[in-house]
Structures are given as structure tokens and as C-alpha cells.
Amino acid sequence: MDRPEDLTPIDYYYSVRSVYAYLGAARITDLAQRSGRKLRHLPIDLSQVVPAYGSTPFAERSAIRRAHQFEVEVKRWSEWLQIPVILHPVHHHGDRLLPSSCALAVQALSLDVDGFSLALLTALWRDDRDIGHEDVLSSLAEDCSISPKTMLDLAHSDQIQNQFQQCTDKAIAEGVPGSPTYVVGDELFFGQDRLMFVERQLSLETGF
């Protein structure tokens, strides 16, 4: 049996403003923990990833298609998973760089990036908080027992902010369709509705 430190991490591509990443966040964290895998957070810019994959950018999709994907289906999943969702948060659209850089900073500091990322997504989709604002990010850090100043100082560094583009470039190179996407070994799984296949793959590889 492989030791946890010998196992390849699960690559977790997601947008910090993705409702479907929010719906799957707690479950992918649980799967990683139960399988003894590290969850490697790779926040991405969907405005680059989606068209690079060949999909229609969100703003160019028909109103009926957007309503089905982001109202009807989100409501169904919210009810099924018993996870509260605000369908149209006021703060849905906004800066992606700083909150993504905060997640990368927490990860670089070897702190609780799983908990912080879940808090970030929950703040937007359950509580409609402005996750692009430093005060909100500081509050979320404190809730996760992370020093807000340490996190924000690192998040503002060129090193970390460049990582956000590097994650996006890596996603494009690997053919990531959107958010969330999970990669286990050579297997890519797109969507929180594919987490049962992620679990199966992890079970096949590690026997957990």
C-alpha cells in the first residue's frame, strides 16, 4: 500500500466564482481526505479556459441555455445536496485575481487551503459577500485560523499572482473544459456531477 505522501495529488481546477465548484467543494475535500490524497488547488480564469476548450463563452450563450444551466439545474442540485444557494448573488461578477491569489497563498503557506477555498465559495454563493474585497477575505482567513496579513501580503506578490495565470495556462494545455474539473492520474473528470467517478477512480487506485 502506498503511503499518503507517495500518492499523486488530485488536481482540482476551479473558478473561485463557480457555483458548481461550490456545490462540489465539500465532497471533493472529503474524497481527498478519505483516499489519503492531497488536493492541489488550481484556481483558473474561465474567461480564458472555456473558449480555449471550444465552448461558447457564458455571455454568448442563449438566455434559455443560461437559465437552464444556472437556474434550473443549480436549483435542482441545491435541493438534492441540501446545500443552500443564492441563484443570482449581487457579487457574482467581480475580481478573480485577488481571491484566487489568496487561495494560492494559503496553499503555498501549507495552511488549510481546503477549508479556506470552501469558505470563499460559501461566502459568495450562500451569503452573497464580496469575495474580491480585502475585508471579506481577511474575515474568511480569520475564520480559518489564518493570518489575514500574511495571506494578503503573499497574495499580492508577483510570484503568487503569476501562478493564477500559470494555473489557467496549465488547464488549457490539459484540455480542462470548465469548473470544477478534477484530475486523478491520467483521468480527467469535469463537473461536480462526476464525483462518483472520481471516487471510483480513487478506489481503484488506492483501495480506500
PDB file of C-alpha atoms in Angstrom, residues 64-154:
ATOM      1  CA  ILE A  64     -32.708  29.952 -22.353  1.00  0.00           C
ATOM      2  CA  ARG A  65     -29.500  27.930 -22.139  1.00  0.00           C
ATOM      3  CA  ARG A  66     -28.092  30.097 -19.339  1.00  0.00           C
ATOM      4  CA  ALA A  67     -31.369  29.868 -17.436  1.00  0.00           C
ATOM      5  CA  HIS A  68     -31.348  26.074 -17.641  1.00  0.00           C
ATOM      6  CA  GLN A  69     -27.676  25.687 -16.676  1.00  0.00           C
ATOM      7  CA  PHE A  70     -27.524  28.281 -13.936  1.00  0.00           C
ATOM      8  CA  GLU A  71     -31.058  28.434 -12.586  1.00  0.00           C
ATOM      9  CA  VAL A  72     -32.978  25.181 -13.183  1.00  0.00           C
ATOM     10  CA  GLU A  73     -30.021  22.828 -12.744  1.00  0.00           C
ATOM     11  CA  VAL A  74     -28.455  24.751  -9.889  1.00  0.00           C
ATOM     12  CA  LYS A  75     -31.758  24.755  -8.004  1.00  0.00           C
ATOM     13  CA  ARG A  76     -32.122  21.006  -8.537  1.00  0.00           C
ATOM     14  CA  TRP A  77     -28.617  20.286  -7.276  1.00  0.00           C
ATOM     15  CA  SER A  78     -29.059  22.629  -4.338  1.00  0.00           C
ATOM     16  CA  GLU A  79     -32.183  20.782  -3.260  1.00  0.00           C
ATOM     17  CA  TRP A  80     -30.692  17.341  -3.919  1.00  0.00           C
ATOM     18  CA  LEU A  81     -27.488  18.030  -1.985  1.00  0.00           C
ATOM     19  CA  GLN A  82     -29.239  20.195   0.634  1.00  0.00           C
ATOM     20  CA  ILE A  83     -26.710  22.944   0.057  1.00  0.00           C
ATOM     21  CA  PRO A  84     -28.244  26.451   0.102  1.00  0.00           C
ATOM     22  CA  VAL A  85     -27.541  28.556  -2.997  1.00  0.00           C
ATOM     23  CA  ILE A  86     -28.411  32.116  -3.942  1.00  0.00           C
ATOM     24  CA  LEU A  87     -29.160  31.839  -7.657  1.00  0.00           C
ATOM     25  CA  HIS A  88     -28.307  35.441  -8.509  1.00  0.00           C
ATOM     26  CA  PRO A  89     -25.881  36.850  -5.949  1.00  0.00           C
ATOM     27  CA  VAL A  90     -25.236  40.557  -6.322  1.00  0.00           C
ATOM     28  CA  HIS A  91     -21.489  39.880  -6.065  1.00  0.00           C
ATOM     29  CA  HIS A  92     -21.333  37.082  -8.632  1.00  0.00           C
ATOM     30  CA  HIS A  93     -19.240  39.070 -11.075  1.00  0.00           C
ATOM     31  CA  GLY A  94     -16.059  40.723  -9.907  1.00  0.00           C
ATOM     32  CA  ASP A  95     -12.336  40.374  -9.431  1.00  0.00           C
ATOM     33  CA  ARG A  96     -10.963  36.850  -9.750  1.00  0.00           C
ATOM     34  CA  LEU A  97      -7.275  37.595  -9.327  1.00  0.00           C
ATOM     35  CA  LEU A  98      -7.162  38.527  -5.640  1.00  0.00           C
ATOM     36  CA  PRO A  99      -9.419  35.770  -4.242  1.00  0.00           C
ATOM     37  CA  SER A 100      -7.673  33.202  -6.454  1.00  0.00           C
ATOM     38  CA  SER A 101      -4.296  34.507  -5.309  1.00  0.00           C
ATOM     39  CA  CYS A 102      -5.425  34.234  -1.685  1.00  0.00           C
ATOM     40  CA  ALA A 103      -6.239  30.550  -2.188  1.00  0.00           C
ATOM     41  CA  LEU A 104      -2.839  30.024  -3.806  1.00  0.00           C
ATOM     42  CA  ALA A 105      -1.142  31.933  -0.982  1.00  0.00           C
ATOM     43  CA  VAL A 106      -2.820  29.789   1.677  1.00  0.00           C
ATOM     44  CA  GLN A 107      -1.722  26.688  -0.225  1.00  0.00           C
ATOM     45  CA  ALA A 108       1.847  27.988  -0.550  1.00  0.00           C
ATOM     46  CA  LEU A 109       1.897  28.571   3.212  1.00  0.00           C
ATOM     47  CA  SER A 110       0.845  24.920   3.753  1.00  0.00           C
ATOM     48  CA  LEU A 111      -2.225  26.075   5.659  1.00  0.00           C
ATOM     49  CA  ASP A 112      -5.847  24.951   5.359  1.00  0.00           C
ATOM     50  CA  VAL A 113      -6.462  25.737   1.692  1.00  0.00           C
ATOM     51  CA  ASP A 114      -9.331  23.207   1.520  1.00  0.00           C
ATOM     52  CA  GLY A 115     -11.171  24.991   4.315  1.00  0.00           C
ATOM     53  CA  PHE A 116     -10.361  28.450   3.017  1.00  0.00           C
ATOM     54  CA  SER A 117     -11.486  27.617  -0.528  1.00  0.00           C
ATOM     55  CA  LEU A 118     -14.769  26.206   0.737  1.00  0.00           C
ATOM     56  CA  ALA A 119     -15.266  29.315   2.877  1.00  0.00           C
ATOM     57  CA  LEU A 120     -14.572  31.502  -0.154  1.00  0.00           C
ATOM     58  CA  LEU A 121     -17.142  29.744  -2.324  1.00  0.00           C
ATOM     59  CA  THR A 122     -19.678  29.641   0.501  1.00  0.00           C
ATOM     60  CA  ALA A 123     -19.251  33.360   1.173  1.00  0.00           C
ATOM     61  CA  LEU A 124     -20.305  34.120  -2.387  1.00  0.00           C
ATOM     62  CA  TRP A 125     -22.979  31.509  -3.124  1.00  0.00           C
ATOM     63  CA  ARG A 126     -24.635  31.213   0.284  1.00  0.00           C
ATOM     64  CA  ASP A 127     -24.005  34.609   1.844  1.00  0.00           C
ATOM     65  CA  ASP A 128     -23.552  36.897  -1.192  1.00  0.00           C
ATOM     66  CA  ARG A 129     -20.399  38.503   0.187  1.00  0.00           C
ATOM     67  CA  ASP A 130     -17.935  40.398  -1.994  1.00  0.00           C
ATOM     68  CA  ILE A 131     -15.031  37.950  -2.192  1.00  0.00           C
ATOM     69  CA  GLY A 132     -12.989  40.466  -4.160  1.00  0.00           C
ATOM     70  CA  HIS A 133     -12.832  42.791  -1.142  1.00  0.00           C
ATOM     71  CA  GLU A 134      -9.880  42.582   1.241  1.00  0.00           C
ATOM     72  CA  ASP A 135     -12.061  42.967   4.336  1.00  0.00           C
ATOM     73  CA  VAL A 136     -14.112  39.913   3.361  1.00  0.00           C
ATOM     74  CA  LEU A 137     -11.006  37.906   2.507  1.00  0.00           C
ATOM     75  CA  SER A 138      -9.458  38.878   5.843  1.00  0.00           C
ATOM     76  CA  SER A 139     -12.587  37.774   7.689  1.00  0.00           C
ATOM     77  CA  LEU A 140     -12.589  34.419   5.910  1.00  0.00           C
ATOM     78  CA  ALA A 141      -8.910  33.937   6.711  1.00  0.00           C
ATOM     79  CA  GLU A 142      -9.516  34.620  10.386  1.00  0.00           C
ATOM     80  CA  ASP A 143     -12.380  32.116  10.412  1.00  0.00           C
ATOM     81  CA  CYS A 144      -9.914  29.523   9.084  1.00  0.00           C
ATOM     82  CA  SER A 145      -7.254  30.455  11.678  1.00  0.00           C
ATOM     83  CA  ILE A 146      -5.062  32.047   9.001  1.00  0.00           C
ATOM     84  CA  SER A 147      -3.271  35.365   9.480  1.00  0.00           C
ATOM     85  CA  PRO A 148      -5.014  37.808   7.119  1.00  0.00           C
ATOM     86  CA  LYS A 149      -1.902  39.984   6.754  1.00  0.00           C
ATOM     87  CA  THR A 150       0.367  37.052   5.968  1.00  0.00           C
ATOM     88  CA  MET A 151      -2.098  35.729   3.416  1.00  0.00           C
ATOM     89  CA  LEU A 152      -2.762  39.076   1.726  1.00  0.00           C
ATOM     90  CA  ASP A 153       0.896  40.097   1.622  1.00  0.00           C
ATOM     91  CA  LEU A 154       1.743  36.877  -0.202  1.00  0.00           C
TER      92      LEU A 154
END
